[in-house]
Amino acid sequence: MKLQPRYTDISELLTIEDMPSAVAEPKLLLFNDQLADHFSINHDSEFLAKFLTGSTISNDVAPVALGYSGHQFGHFSPRLGDGRAHLLGAIADQDGTLWDLQLKGAGATVFSRGGDGRCAIGPAVREYIMSEALYALGIATTRCLAVVTTGEMVYRQPPRPGAVVTRLAKSHIRVGSFQYLATQGDIEGLEKLVDYAINCHFSEISSAGEQRYIEFLTAVLDKQVELVVSWMRVGFIHGVMNTDNTLISGETIDYGPCAMMNQFDLDTVFSSIDHQGRYSFGNQPNIANWNVARLAESLIPLFDEQDGAVEKLSSVVNGFADKFNDAFNAMWQQKLGLAGQQEGDHVLVSELLALMKQHQLDYTNTFNALTESLVSDFTVDCRLKGWVLKWKLRTTAESYSVMRAVNPAVIPRNHNIESIIAEFEKAGSSLLLNDFLEVISEPYTYFKEHQSWYELPSDGDKNYQTFCGT
Ligand code: AMP
Ligand code: MG
């Protein structure tokens, strides 16, 4: 595997050399062959198990932990960094694009702050499934190459088998990376980081000076709008949208406490520590906007004059609401197959959402039923009958294909993931996983024979809870 160093020329604060700790008995548990092909990585289980736990290190590149700050639930931590992740280096895909190859759970780092730097098998499997499911849903995300078990227990409540996740990401540049250099006063590094990020993700930006920073912020904002709309289109709740978990590429990262919404309710929260609903399903756009504002703040030192900078940067940040609303409205148009925009469409959408909330209807299954009802006698919940009559008047011959492309028939439901994780924790393997991965790899096709994966949990996930950093 040919690796290259990354981020090392930007600021010495960003990368700190740090060795993973070898593990007792590395065993390749999950391997993403399709993704591996994209990087011409051979499926050599013995080598990969050692390499992807950091038990064998390539001599070419020193592993590093990345430094970053982060607003966690609104509170600023000036020095967070990778407490349980090691960047082994960058690897080029078949198109020559560089991706970070990062291990999560390969031991403590200089940023661990008393944590063990380890990861349990459950969250590792969850990250693998969820990131691959989001990828199949067409949502920007980091990818998962492998999960390797360590042969060691990690000390959680109760102790669990340990595992290391291998994550591939086009970069790990976060809002928190900019906050880190800004608060450390490394203005030269900050400027270089903007250039590096533009080079990786927004190469269309060619202007210089202050205009460059404005365009960069705008591009990041646009990606955040797109990301949150796509999450909300499928009912995804990220659960921990801290600034250290917000990639400027607009890719989803950090799958710890994420979950899928069943019954439609904007206030849905599953994270055990999100008592105020800061990261609820419906608050995700506000938080993305807030995070972009934190990025804007960290760019201020790059401007000659502070007052002018605040004004210019604020006008970009304040554009979030309009951009989001346009994209969000377009999303509902597509989810309902409405041709063009007509006066009463807002009302049509809000009536449906109110009915779904009132009757606790499942988000995915309702939109799937509406979609399929256009081409068969598929049953739509009878409590939507009056609304369906109005809606059908607004559909056309194209509605089915438009709706089918944006309304998943199947999503990675929380209870399915938990069943698979329970199998792994108990038996070290899963009978369900392969079938599940196959089903969620084609989420926008309705297959009658996949019925069991469409079913809801018996308790509607009423008591379901997710956890951070497990
Ligand atoms: P997260 O909520 O997963 O983004 O993690 C927030 C911060 O806590 C990051 O700096 C992580 O590196 C760190 N962290 C999470 N879990 C652990 C762990 N088991 N050991 C050390 N640091 C951790
Ligand atoms: Mg994180």
Tab-separated table of N, CA, C and O and ligand atoms in Angstrom, residues 68 72 80-84 112-113 115-118 156 240 244-245 254 468-469, ligand 1:
chain	number	residue	atom	x	y	z
A	68	TYR	N	-7.028	19.553	16.440
A	68	TYR	CA	-8.165	20.433	16.107
A	68	TYR	C	-8.859	20.859	17.387
A	68	TYR	O	-8.697	20.225	18.444
A	72	GLN	N	-18.225	21.596	21.351
A	72	GLN	CA	-18.990	20.382	21.642
A	72	GLN	C	-20.254	20.803	22.383
A	72	GLN	O	-20.171	21.382	23.466
A	80	LEU	N	-8.771	19.660	21.159
A	80	LEU	CA	-9.372	18.320	21.187
A	80	LEU	C	-8.433	17.319	20.512
A	80	LEU	O	-7.728	16.590	21.167
A	81	GLY	N	-8.424	17.334	19.196
A	81	GLY	CA	-7.536	16.454	18.436
A	81	GLY	C	-7.993	15.008	18.438
A	81	GLY	O	-8.946	14.625	19.118
A	82	ASP	N	-7.259	14.200	17.656
A	82	ASP	CA	-7.585	12.778	17.515
A	82	ASP	C	-7.159	12.022	18.761
A	82	ASP	O	-5.985	11.690	18.931
A	83	GLY	N	-8.108	11.708	19.607
A	83	GLY	CA	-7.795	10.980	20.833
A	83	GLY	C	-7.792	9.482	20.618
A	83	GLY	O	-7.308	8.721	21.456
A	84	ARG	N	-8.354	9.053	19.512
A	84	ARG	CA	-8.319	7.606	19.236
A	84	ARG	C	-8.267	7.339	17.736
A	84	ARG	O	-8.868	6.387	17.233
A	112	SER	N	-5.412	12.064	23.870
A	112	SER	CA	-6.442	11.167	24.454
A	112	SER	C	-7.058	11.664	25.762
A	112	SER	O	-8.133	11.210	26.142
A	113	ARG	N	-6.400	12.536	26.457
A	113	ARG	CA	-6.938	13.102	27.703
A	113	ARG	C	-7.534	12.025	28.636
A	113	ARG	O	-8.678	12.122	29.082
A	115	GLY	N	-8.526	9.064	27.910
A	115	GLY	CA	-9.292	8.020	27.196
A	115	GLY	C	-8.346	6.900	26.768
A	115	GLY	O	-7.121	7.082	26.762
A	116	ASP	N	-8.909	5.753	26.431
A	116	ASP	CA	-8.050	4.604	26.109
A	116	ASP	C	-7.680	4.524	24.627
A	116	ASP	O	-6.908	3.663	24.224
A	117	GLY	N	-8.260	5.402	23.820
A	117	GLY	CA	-7.936	5.390	22.389
A	117	GLY	C	-8.477	4.176	21.663
A	117	GLY	O	-8.100	3.892	20.534
A	118	ARG	N	-9.354	3.464	22.321
A	118	ARG	CA	-9.861	2.218	21.744
A	118	ARG	C	-11.314	2.352	21.287
A	118	ARG	O	-11.997	3.325	21.608
A	156	ARG	N	-15.562	-0.952	28.773
A	156	ARG	CA	-16.784	-0.164	28.737
A	156	ARG	C	-17.740	-0.822	29.726
A	156	ARG	O	-17.392	-1.801	30.355
A	240	VAL	N	-24.368	14.354	16.658
A	240	VAL	CA	-23.288	15.061	17.373
A	240	VAL	C	-22.564	16.024	16.420
A	240	VAL	O	-21.393	15.873	16.115
A	244	ASP	N	-15.964	19.949	15.549
A	244	ASP	CA	-14.882	18.997	15.232
A	244	ASP	C	-15.404	17.824	14.411
A	244	ASP	O	-14.620	17.057	13.854
A	245	ASN	N	-16.709	17.692	14.317
A	245	ASN	CA	-17.289	16.618	13.509
A	245	ASN	C	-17.916	17.168	12.229
A	245	ASN	O	-18.766	16.509	11.631
A	254	ASP	N	-18.209	10.714	11.610
A	254	ASP	CA	-18.480	10.397	13.010
A	254	ASP	C	-19.880	9.855	13.212
A	254	ASP	O	-20.845	10.596	13.367
A	468	CYS	N	-22.215	8.516	22.358
A	468	CYS	CA	-21.016	9.102	21.742
A	468	CYS	C	-19.766	8.325	22.134
A	468	CYS	O	-19.750	7.717	23.197
A	469	GLY	N	-18.739	8.456	21.340
A	469	GLY	CA	-17.381	8.037	21.697
A	469	GLY	C	-17.286	6.680	22.374
A	469	GLY	O	-16.483	6.499	23.291
B	1	AMP	P1	-16.320	12.283	19.065
B	1	AMP	O1	-17.513	12.688	19.846
B	1	AMP	O2	-16.247	10.810	18.747
B	1	AMP	O3	-16.087	13.143	17.877
B	1	AMP	O4	-15.058	12.508	20.050
B	1	AMP	C1	-14.762	13.749	20.634
B	1	AMP	C2	-13.341	13.766	21.131
B	1	AMP	O5	-13.113	12.727	22.096
B	1	AMP	C3	-12.300	13.564	20.031
B	1	AMP	O6	-11.207	14.373	20.329
B	1	AMP	C4	-11.981	12.095	20.166
B	1	AMP	O7	-10.716	11.796	19.642
B	1	AMP	C5	-12.059	11.887	21.673
B	1	AMP	N1	-12.355	10.483	22.029
B	1	AMP	C6	-13.501	9.808	21.809
B	1	AMP	N2	-13.405	8.541	22.269
B	1	AMP	C7	-12.167	8.401	22.786
B	1	AMP	C8	-11.450	7.331	23.416
B	1	AMP	N3	-11.991	6.113	23.600
B	1	AMP	N4	-10.171	7.573	23.815
B	1	AMP	C9	-9.613	8.769	23.637
B	1	AMP	N5	-10.224	9.812	23.061
B	1	AMP	C10	-11.482	9.643	22.627
